[in-house]
mmCIF file of C-alpha atoms in Angstrom:
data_model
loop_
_atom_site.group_PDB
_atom_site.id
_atom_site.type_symbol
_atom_site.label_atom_id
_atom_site.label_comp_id
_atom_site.label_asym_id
_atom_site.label_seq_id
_atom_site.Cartn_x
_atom_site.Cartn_y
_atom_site.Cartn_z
ATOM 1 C CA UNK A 1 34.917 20.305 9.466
ATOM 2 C CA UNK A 2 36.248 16.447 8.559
ATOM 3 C CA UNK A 3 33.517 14.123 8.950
ATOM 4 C CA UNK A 4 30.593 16.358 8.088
ATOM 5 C CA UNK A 5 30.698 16.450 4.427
ATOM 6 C CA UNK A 6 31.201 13.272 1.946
ATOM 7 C CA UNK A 7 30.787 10.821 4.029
ATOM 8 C CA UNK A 8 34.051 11.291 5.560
ATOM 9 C CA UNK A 9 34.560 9.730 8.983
ATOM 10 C CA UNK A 10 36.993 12.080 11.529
ATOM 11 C CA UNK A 11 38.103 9.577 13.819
ATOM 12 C CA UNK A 12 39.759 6.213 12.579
ATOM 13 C CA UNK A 13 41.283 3.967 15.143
ATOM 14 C CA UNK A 14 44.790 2.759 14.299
ATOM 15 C CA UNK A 15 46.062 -0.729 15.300
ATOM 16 C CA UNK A 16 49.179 -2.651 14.815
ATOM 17 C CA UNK A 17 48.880 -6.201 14.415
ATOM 18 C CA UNK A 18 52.273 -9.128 14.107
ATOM 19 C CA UNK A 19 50.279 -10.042 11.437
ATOM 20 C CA UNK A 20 48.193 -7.894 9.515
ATOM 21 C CA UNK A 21 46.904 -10.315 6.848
ATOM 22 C CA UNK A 22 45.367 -12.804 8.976
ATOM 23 C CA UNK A 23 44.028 -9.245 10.585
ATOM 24 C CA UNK A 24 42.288 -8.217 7.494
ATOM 25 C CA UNK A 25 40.976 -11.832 6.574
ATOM 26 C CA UNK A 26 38.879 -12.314 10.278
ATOM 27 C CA UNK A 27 37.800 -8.211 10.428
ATOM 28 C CA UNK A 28 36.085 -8.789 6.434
ATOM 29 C CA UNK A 29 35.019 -12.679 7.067
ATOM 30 C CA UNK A 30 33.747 -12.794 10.716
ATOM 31 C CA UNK A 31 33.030 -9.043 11.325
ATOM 32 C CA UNK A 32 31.774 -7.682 8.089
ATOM 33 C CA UNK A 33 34.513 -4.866 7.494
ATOM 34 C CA UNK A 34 34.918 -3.951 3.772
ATOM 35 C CA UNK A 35 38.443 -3.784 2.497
ATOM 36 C CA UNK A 36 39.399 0.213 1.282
ATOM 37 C CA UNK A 37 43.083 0.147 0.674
ATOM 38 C CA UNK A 38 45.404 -1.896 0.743
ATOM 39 C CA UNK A 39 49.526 -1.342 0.797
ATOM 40 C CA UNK A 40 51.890 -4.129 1.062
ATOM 41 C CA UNK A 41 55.587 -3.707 0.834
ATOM 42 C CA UNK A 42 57.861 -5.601 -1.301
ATOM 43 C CA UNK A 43 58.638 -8.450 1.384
ATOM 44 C CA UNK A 44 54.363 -8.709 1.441
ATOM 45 C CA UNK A 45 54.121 -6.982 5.139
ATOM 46 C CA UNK A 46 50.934 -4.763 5.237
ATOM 47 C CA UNK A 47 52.170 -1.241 5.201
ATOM 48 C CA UNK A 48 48.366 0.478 5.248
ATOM 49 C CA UNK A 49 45.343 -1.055 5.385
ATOM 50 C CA UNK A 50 41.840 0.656 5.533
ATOM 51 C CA UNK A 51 38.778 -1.337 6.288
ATOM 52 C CA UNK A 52 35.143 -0.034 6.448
ATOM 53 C CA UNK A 53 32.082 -0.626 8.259
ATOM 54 C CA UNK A 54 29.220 1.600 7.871
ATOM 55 C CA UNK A 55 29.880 4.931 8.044
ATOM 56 C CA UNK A 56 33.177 4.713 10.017
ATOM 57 C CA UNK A 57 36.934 3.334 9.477
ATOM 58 C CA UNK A 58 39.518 1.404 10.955
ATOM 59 C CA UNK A 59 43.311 1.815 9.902
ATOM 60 C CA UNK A 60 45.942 -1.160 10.331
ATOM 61 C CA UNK A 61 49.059 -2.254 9.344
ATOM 62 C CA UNK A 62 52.349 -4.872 10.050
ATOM 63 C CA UNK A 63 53.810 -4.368 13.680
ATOM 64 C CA UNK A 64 57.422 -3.943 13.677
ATOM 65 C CA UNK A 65 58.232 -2.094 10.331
ATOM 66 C CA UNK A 66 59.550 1.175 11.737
ATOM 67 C CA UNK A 67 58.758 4.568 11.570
ATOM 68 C CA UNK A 68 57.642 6.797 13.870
ATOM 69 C CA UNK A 69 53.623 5.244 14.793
ATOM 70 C CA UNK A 70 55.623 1.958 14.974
ATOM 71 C CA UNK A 71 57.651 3.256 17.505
ATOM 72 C CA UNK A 72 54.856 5.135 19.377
ATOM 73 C CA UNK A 73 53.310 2.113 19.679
ATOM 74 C CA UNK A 74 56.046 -0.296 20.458
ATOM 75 C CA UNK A 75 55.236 -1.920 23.915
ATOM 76 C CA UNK A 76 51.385 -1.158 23.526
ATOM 77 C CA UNK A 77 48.977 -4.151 24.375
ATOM 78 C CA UNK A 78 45.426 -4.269 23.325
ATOM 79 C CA UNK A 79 43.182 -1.643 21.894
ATOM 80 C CA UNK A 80 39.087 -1.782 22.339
ATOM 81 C CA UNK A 81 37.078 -0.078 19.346
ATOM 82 C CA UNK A 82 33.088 -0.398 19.068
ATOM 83 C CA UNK A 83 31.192 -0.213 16.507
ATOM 84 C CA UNK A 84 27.209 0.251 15.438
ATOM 85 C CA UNK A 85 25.647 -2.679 13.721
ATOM 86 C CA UNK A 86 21.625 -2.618 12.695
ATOM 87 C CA UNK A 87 21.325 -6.326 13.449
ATOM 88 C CA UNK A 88 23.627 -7.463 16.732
ATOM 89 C CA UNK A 89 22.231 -11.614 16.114
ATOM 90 C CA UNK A 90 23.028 -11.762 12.736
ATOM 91 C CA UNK A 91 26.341 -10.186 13.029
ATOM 92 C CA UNK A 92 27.493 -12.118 16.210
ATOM 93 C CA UNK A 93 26.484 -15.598 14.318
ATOM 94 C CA UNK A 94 28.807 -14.169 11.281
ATOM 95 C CA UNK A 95 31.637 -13.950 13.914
ATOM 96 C CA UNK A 96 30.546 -17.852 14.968
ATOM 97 C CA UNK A 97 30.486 -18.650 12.272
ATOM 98 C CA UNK A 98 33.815 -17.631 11.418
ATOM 99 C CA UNK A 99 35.383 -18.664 14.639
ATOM 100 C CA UNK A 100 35.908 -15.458 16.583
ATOM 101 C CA UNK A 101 36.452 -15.606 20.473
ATOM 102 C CA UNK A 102 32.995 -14.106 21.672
ATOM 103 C CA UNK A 103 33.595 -12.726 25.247
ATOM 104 C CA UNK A 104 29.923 -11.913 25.797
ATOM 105 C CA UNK A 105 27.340 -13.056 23.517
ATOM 106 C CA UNK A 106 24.195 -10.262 22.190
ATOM 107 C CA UNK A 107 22.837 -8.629 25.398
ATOM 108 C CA UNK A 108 20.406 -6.215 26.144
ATOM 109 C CA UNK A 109 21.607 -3.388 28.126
ATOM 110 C CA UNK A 110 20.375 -1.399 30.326
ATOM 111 C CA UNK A 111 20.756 1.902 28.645
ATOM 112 C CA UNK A 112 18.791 0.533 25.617
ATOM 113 C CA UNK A 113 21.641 -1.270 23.422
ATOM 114 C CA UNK A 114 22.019 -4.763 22.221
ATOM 115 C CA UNK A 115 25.956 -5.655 21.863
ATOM 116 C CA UNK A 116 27.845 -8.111 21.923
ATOM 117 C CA UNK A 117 31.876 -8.598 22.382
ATOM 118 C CA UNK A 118 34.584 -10.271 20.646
ATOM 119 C CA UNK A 119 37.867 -10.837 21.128
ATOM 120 C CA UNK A 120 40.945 -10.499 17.731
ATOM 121 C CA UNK A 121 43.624 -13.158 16.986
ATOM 122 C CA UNK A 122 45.691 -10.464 18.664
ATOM 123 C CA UNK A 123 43.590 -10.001 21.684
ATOM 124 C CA UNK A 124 41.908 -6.500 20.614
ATOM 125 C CA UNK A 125 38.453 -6.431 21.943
ATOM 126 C CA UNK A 126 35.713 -5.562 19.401
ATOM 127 C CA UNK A 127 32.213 -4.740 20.687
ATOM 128 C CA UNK A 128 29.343 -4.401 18.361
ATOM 129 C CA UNK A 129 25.732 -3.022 19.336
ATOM 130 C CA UNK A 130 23.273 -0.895 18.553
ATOM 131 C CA UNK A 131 24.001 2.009 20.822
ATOM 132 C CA UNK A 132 24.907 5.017 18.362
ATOM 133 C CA UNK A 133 24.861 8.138 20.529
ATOM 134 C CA UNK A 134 23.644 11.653 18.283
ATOM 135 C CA UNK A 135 26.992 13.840 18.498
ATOM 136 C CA UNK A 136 26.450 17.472 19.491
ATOM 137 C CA UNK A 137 28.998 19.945 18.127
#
């Protein structure tokens, strides 16, 4: 089964941004995200992009250059993803530190997680915490 076996994650969420670049800059500089990949066409739009964090991926590109998952998602808003972090305070102050829009700083929650919540230049909302449920196949 994908995901089991190499490190392979089986889920990647896939967002569209107007622009993809400045994307990729704040998810590596104020959220930690580790370039993969990649793909620019020849007028410098981001065709593919693959950026890790832990043992999970995200996969982005350029809103607007056509095919098919362009035009799935033409009209779409905003997209929330969340992701497990060991340290929630050092990772929010990285995102300070870097300028992000934090919508709700590190909190405890109730069901045992600290997270926090951040806001993209494009308005996706990024949460980061500590709550990483043990999936049961």
């Amino acid at each position: 089964m994908a995901g089991t076996v190499g490190g392979r994650p089986s889920i990647f969420p896939t967002l569209l941004y107007g622009d993809a670049k400045a994307a990729i800059r704040q998810l590596t500089e104020a959220f930690g995200f580790i370039e993969a990949s990649v793909y620019e066409g020849e007028d410098g739009t981001v065709l593919h992009a693959e950026l890790v964090q832990g043992n999970g991926a995200v996969m982005l590109g350029s809103r607007g250059r056509g095919g098919r998952f362009d035009e799935a998602m033409k009209g779409s808003t905003h997209t929330g993803v969340y992701v497990v972090v060991d340290d929630v305070d050092t990772h929010h102050q990285r995102a300070v530190d870097h300028g992000a829009e934090i919508l709700m700083p590190p909190t405890d929650q109730d069901y045992g997680s600290r997270d926090y919540m951040a806001r993209d230049l494009e308005g996706n909302i990024w949460s980061f915490g500590t709550y990483a449920p043990e999936i049961q196949a």
